[in-house]
mmCIF file with all atom_site columns, C-alpha atoms in Angstrom:
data_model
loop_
_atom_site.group_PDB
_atom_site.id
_atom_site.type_symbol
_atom_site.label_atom_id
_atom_site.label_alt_id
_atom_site.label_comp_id
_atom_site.label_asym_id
_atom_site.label_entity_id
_atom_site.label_seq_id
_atom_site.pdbx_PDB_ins_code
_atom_site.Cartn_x
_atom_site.Cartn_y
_atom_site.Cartn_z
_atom_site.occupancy
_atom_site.B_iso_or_equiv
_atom_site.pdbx_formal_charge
_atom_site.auth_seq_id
_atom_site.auth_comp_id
_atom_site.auth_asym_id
_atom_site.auth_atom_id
_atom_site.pdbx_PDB_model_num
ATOM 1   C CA . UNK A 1 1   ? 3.434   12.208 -70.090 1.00 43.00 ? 1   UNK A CA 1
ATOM 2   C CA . UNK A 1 2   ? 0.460   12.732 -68.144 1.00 49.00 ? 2   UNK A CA 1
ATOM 3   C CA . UNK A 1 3   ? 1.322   15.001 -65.119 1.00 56.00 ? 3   UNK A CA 1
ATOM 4   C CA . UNK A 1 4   ? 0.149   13.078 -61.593 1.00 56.00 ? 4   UNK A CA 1
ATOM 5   C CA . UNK A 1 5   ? -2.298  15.021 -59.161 1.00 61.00 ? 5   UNK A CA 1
ATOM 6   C CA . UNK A 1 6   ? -2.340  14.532 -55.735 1.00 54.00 ? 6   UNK A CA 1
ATOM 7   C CA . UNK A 1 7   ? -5.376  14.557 -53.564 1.00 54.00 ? 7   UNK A CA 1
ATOM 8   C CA . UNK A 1 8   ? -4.619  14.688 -49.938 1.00 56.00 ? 8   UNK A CA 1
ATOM 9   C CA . UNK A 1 9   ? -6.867  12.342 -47.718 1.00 60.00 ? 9   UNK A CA 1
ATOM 10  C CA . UNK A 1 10  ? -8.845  14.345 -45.123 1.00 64.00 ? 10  UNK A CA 1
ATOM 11  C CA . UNK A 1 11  ? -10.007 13.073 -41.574 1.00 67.00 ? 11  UNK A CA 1
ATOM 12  C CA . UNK A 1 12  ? -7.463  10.510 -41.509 1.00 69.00 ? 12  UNK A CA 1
ATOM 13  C CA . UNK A 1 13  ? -4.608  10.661 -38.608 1.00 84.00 ? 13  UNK A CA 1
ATOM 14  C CA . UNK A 1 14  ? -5.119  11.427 -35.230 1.00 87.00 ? 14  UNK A CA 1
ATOM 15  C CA . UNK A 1 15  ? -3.324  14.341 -34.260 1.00 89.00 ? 15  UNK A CA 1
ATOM 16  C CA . UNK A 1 16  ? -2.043  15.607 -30.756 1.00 89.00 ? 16  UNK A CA 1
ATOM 17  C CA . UNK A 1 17  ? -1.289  19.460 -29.690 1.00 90.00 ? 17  UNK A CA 1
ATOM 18  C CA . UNK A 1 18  ? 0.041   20.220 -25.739 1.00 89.00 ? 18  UNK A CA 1
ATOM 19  C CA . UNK A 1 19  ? -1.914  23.352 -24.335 1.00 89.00 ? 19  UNK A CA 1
ATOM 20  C CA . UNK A 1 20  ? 0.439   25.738 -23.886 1.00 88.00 ? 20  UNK A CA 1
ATOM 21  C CA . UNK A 1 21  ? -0.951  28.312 -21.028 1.00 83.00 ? 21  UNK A CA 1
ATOM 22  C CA . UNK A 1 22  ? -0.159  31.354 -20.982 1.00 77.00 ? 22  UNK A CA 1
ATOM 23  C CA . UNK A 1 23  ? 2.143   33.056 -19.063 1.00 76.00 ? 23  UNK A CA 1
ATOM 24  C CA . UNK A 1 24  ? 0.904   34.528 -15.174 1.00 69.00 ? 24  UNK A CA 1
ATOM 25  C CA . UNK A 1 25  ? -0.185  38.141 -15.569 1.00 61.00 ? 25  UNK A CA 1
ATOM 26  C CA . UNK A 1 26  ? 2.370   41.166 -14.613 1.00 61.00 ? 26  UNK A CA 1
ATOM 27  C CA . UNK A 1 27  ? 0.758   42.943 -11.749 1.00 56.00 ? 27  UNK A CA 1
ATOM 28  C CA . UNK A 1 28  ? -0.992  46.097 -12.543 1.00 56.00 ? 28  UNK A CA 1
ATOM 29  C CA . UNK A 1 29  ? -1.292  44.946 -16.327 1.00 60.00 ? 29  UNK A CA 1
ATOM 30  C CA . UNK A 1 30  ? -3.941  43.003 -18.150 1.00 57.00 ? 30  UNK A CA 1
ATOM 31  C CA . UNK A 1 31  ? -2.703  41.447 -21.239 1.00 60.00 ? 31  UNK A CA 1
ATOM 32  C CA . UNK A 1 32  ? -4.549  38.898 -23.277 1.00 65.00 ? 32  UNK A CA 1
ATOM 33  C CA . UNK A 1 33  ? -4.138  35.895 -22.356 1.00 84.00 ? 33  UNK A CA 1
ATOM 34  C CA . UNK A 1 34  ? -5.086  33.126 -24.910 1.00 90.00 ? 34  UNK A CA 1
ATOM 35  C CA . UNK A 1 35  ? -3.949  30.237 -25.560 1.00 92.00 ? 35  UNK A CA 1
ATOM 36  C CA . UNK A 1 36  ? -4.708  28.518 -29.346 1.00 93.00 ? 36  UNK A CA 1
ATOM 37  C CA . UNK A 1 37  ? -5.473  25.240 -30.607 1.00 94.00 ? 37  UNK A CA 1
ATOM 38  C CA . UNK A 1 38  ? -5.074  24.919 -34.096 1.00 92.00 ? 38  UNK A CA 1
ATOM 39  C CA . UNK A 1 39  ? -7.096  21.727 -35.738 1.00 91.00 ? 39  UNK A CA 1
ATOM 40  C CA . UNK A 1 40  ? -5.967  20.309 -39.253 1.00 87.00 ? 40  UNK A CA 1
ATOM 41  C CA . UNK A 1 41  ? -8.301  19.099 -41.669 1.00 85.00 ? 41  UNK A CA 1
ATOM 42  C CA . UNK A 1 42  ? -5.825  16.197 -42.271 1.00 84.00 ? 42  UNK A CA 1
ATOM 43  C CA . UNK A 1 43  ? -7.016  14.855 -39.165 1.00 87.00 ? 43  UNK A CA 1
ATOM 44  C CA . UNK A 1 44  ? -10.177 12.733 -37.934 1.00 88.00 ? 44  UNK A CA 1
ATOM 45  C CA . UNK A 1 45  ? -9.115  13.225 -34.591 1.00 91.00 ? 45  UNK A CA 1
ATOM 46  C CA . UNK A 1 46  ? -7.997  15.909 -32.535 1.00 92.00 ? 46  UNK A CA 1
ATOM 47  C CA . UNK A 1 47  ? -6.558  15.398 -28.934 1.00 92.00 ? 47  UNK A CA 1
ATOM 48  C CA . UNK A 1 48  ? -5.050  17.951 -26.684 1.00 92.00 ? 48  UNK A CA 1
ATOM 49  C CA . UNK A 1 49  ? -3.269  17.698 -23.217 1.00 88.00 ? 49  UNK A CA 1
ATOM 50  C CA . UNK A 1 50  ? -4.327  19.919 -20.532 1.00 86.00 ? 50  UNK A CA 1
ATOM 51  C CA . UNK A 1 51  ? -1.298  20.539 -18.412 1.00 84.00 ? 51  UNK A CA 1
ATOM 52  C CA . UNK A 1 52  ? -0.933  19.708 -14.502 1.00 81.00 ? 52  UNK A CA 1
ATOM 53  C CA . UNK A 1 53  ? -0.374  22.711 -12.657 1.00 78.00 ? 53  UNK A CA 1
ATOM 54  C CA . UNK A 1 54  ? -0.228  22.703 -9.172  1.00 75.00 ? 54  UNK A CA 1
ATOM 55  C CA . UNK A 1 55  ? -1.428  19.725 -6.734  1.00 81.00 ? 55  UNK A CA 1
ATOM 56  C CA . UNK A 1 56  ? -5.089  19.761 -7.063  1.00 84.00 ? 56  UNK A CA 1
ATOM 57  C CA . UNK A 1 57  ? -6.548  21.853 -10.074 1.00 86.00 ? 57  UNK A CA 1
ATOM 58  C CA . UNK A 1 58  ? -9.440  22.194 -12.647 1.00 90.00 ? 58  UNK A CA 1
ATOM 59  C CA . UNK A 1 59  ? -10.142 23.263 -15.697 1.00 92.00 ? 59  UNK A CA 1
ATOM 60  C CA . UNK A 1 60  ? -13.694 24.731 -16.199 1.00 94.00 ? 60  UNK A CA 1
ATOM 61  C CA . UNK A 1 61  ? -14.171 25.574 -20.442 1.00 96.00 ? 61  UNK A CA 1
ATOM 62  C CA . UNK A 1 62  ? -17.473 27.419 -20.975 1.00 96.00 ? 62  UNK A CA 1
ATOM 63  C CA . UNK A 1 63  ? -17.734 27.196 -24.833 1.00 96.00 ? 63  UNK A CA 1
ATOM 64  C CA . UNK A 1 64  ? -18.642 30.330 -26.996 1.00 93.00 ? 64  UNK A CA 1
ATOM 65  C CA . UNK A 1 65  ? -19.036 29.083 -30.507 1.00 91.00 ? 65  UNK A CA 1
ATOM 66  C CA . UNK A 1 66  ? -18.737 31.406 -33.113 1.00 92.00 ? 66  UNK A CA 1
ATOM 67  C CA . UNK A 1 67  ? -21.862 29.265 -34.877 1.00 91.00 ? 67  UNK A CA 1
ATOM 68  C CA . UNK A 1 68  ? -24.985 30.025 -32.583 1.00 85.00 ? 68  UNK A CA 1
ATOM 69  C CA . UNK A 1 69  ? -26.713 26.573 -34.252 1.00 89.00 ? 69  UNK A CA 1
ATOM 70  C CA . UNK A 1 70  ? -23.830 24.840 -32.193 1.00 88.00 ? 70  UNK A CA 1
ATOM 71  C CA . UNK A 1 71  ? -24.674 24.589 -28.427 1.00 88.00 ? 71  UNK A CA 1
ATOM 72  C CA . UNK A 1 72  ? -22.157 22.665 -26.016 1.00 92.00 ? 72  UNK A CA 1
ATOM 73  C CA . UNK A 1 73  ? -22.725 22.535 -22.153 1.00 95.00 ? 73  UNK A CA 1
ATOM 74  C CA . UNK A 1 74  ? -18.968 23.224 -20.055 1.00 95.00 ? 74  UNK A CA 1
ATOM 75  C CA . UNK A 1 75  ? -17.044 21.223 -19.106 1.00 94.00 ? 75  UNK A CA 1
ATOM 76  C CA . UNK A 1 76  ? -14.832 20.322 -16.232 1.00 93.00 ? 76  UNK A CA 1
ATOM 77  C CA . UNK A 1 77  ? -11.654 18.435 -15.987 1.00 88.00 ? 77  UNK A CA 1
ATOM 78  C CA . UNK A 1 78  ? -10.864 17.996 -12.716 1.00 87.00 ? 78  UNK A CA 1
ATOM 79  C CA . UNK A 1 79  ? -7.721  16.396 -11.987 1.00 80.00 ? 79  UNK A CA 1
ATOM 80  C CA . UNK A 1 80  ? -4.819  15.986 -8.737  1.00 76.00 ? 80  UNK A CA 1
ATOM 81  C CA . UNK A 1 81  ? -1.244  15.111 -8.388  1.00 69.00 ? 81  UNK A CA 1
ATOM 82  C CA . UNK A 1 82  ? -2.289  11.336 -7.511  1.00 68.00 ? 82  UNK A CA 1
ATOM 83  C CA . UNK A 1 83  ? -4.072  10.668 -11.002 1.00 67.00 ? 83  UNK A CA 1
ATOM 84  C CA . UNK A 1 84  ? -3.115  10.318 -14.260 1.00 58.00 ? 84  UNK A CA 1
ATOM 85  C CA . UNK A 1 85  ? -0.989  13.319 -15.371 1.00 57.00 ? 85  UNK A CA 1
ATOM 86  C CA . UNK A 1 86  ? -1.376  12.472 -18.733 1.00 63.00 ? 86  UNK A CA 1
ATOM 87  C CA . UNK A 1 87  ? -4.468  14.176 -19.205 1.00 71.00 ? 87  UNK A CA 1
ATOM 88  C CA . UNK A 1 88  ? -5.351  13.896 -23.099 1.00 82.00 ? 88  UNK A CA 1
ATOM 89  C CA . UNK A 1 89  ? -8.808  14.789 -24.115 1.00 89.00 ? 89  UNK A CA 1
ATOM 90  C CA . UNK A 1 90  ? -10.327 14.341 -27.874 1.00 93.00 ? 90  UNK A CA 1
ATOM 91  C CA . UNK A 1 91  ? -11.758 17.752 -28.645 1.00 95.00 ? 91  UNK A CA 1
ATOM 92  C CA . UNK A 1 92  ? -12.924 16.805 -32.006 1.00 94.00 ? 92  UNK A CA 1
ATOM 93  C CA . UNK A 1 93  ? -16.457 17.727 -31.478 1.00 93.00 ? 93  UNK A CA 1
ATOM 94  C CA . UNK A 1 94  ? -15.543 21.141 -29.703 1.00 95.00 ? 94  UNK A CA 1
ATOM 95  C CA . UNK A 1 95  ? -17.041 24.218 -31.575 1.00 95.00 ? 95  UNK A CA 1
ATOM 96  C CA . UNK A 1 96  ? -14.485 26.825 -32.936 1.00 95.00 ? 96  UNK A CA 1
ATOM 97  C CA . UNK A 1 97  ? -14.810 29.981 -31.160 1.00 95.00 ? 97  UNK A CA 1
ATOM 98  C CA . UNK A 1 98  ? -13.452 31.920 -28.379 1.00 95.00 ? 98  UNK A CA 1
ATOM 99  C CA . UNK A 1 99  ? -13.540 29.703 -25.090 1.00 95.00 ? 99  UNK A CA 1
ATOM 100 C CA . UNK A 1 100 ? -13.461 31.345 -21.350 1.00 95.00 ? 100 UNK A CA 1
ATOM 101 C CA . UNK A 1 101 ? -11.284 29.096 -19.322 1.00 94.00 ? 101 UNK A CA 1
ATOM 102 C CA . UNK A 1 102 ? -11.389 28.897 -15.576 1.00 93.00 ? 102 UNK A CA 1
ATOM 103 C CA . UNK A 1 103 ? -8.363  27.149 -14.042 1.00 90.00 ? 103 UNK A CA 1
ATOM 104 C CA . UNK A 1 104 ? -8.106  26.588 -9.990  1.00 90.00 ? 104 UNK A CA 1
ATOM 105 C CA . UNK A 1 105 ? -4.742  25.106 -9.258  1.00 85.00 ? 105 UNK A CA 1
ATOM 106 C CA . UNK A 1 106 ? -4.053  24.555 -5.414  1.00 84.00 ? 106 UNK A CA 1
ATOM 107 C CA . UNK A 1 107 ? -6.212  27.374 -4.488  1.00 84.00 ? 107 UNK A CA 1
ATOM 108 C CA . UNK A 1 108 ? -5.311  29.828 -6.655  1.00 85.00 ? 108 UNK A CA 1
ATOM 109 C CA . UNK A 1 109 ? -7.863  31.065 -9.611  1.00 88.00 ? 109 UNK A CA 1
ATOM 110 C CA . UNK A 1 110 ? -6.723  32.472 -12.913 1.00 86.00 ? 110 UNK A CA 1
ATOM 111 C CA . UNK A 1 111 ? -8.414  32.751 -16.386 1.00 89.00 ? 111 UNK A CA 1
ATOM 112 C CA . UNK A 1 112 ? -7.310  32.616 -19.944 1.00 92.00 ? 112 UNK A CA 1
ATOM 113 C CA . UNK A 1 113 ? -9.100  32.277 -23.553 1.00 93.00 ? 113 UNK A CA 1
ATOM 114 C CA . UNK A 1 114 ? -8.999  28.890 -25.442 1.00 94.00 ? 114 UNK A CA 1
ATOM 115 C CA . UNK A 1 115 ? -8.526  29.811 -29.026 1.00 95.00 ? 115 UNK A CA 1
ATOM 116 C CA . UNK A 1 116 ? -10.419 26.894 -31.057 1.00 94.00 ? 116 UNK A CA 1
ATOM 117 C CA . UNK A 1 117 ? -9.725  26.730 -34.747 1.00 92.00 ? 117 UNK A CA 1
#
């Protein structure tokens, strides 16, 4: 009996992740705070939700690919209480690296590292 091999299909679902944040800093501390996205190769196409927090907020991602060939401008997502909450973005062009984030929620500034794998 001829044994069966299986060859998994590649780029073929579309997959979805929530952005989990990280937690608020303790005061007089400064931990790392990253959060990580974690793309399959099992997938074509990659979406991830950027979480309401606060009001009014944005999210400013200035991208830091770990390939210097691959050049992306920032990005914004500016969002409010009024619109769409469900705030899914396809990030399957994004380079992999190590991403500064900028979010301003109601006023109030913090930063964190998008992990992009």
């Amino acid at each position: 009996m001829k044994e069966g091999r299986v060859v998994p299909q590649l780029n073929t679902d579309t997959c979805q992740q929530e952005l989990v944040l990280p937690p608020d800093p303790e005061p007089n501390k400064t931990p790392m705070r990253d959060a990580w996205v974690m793309r399959s190769p099992y997938c074509g196409t990659h979406f991830v939700h950027f979480p309401l927090k606060g009001s009014r907020m944005t999210y400013i991602i200035t991208f830091i690919p770990y390939q210097p060939n691959e050049v992306m401008d920032p990005v914004t997502l500016g969002t409010s209480a009024l619109d769409d909450v469900n705030y899914w973005l396809d990030i399957t062009d994004w380079p992999i690296g190590d991403h500064p984030v900028r979010l301003v929620a109601d006023g109030v500034e913090e930063s964190f590292t998008l992990k992009l794998r």
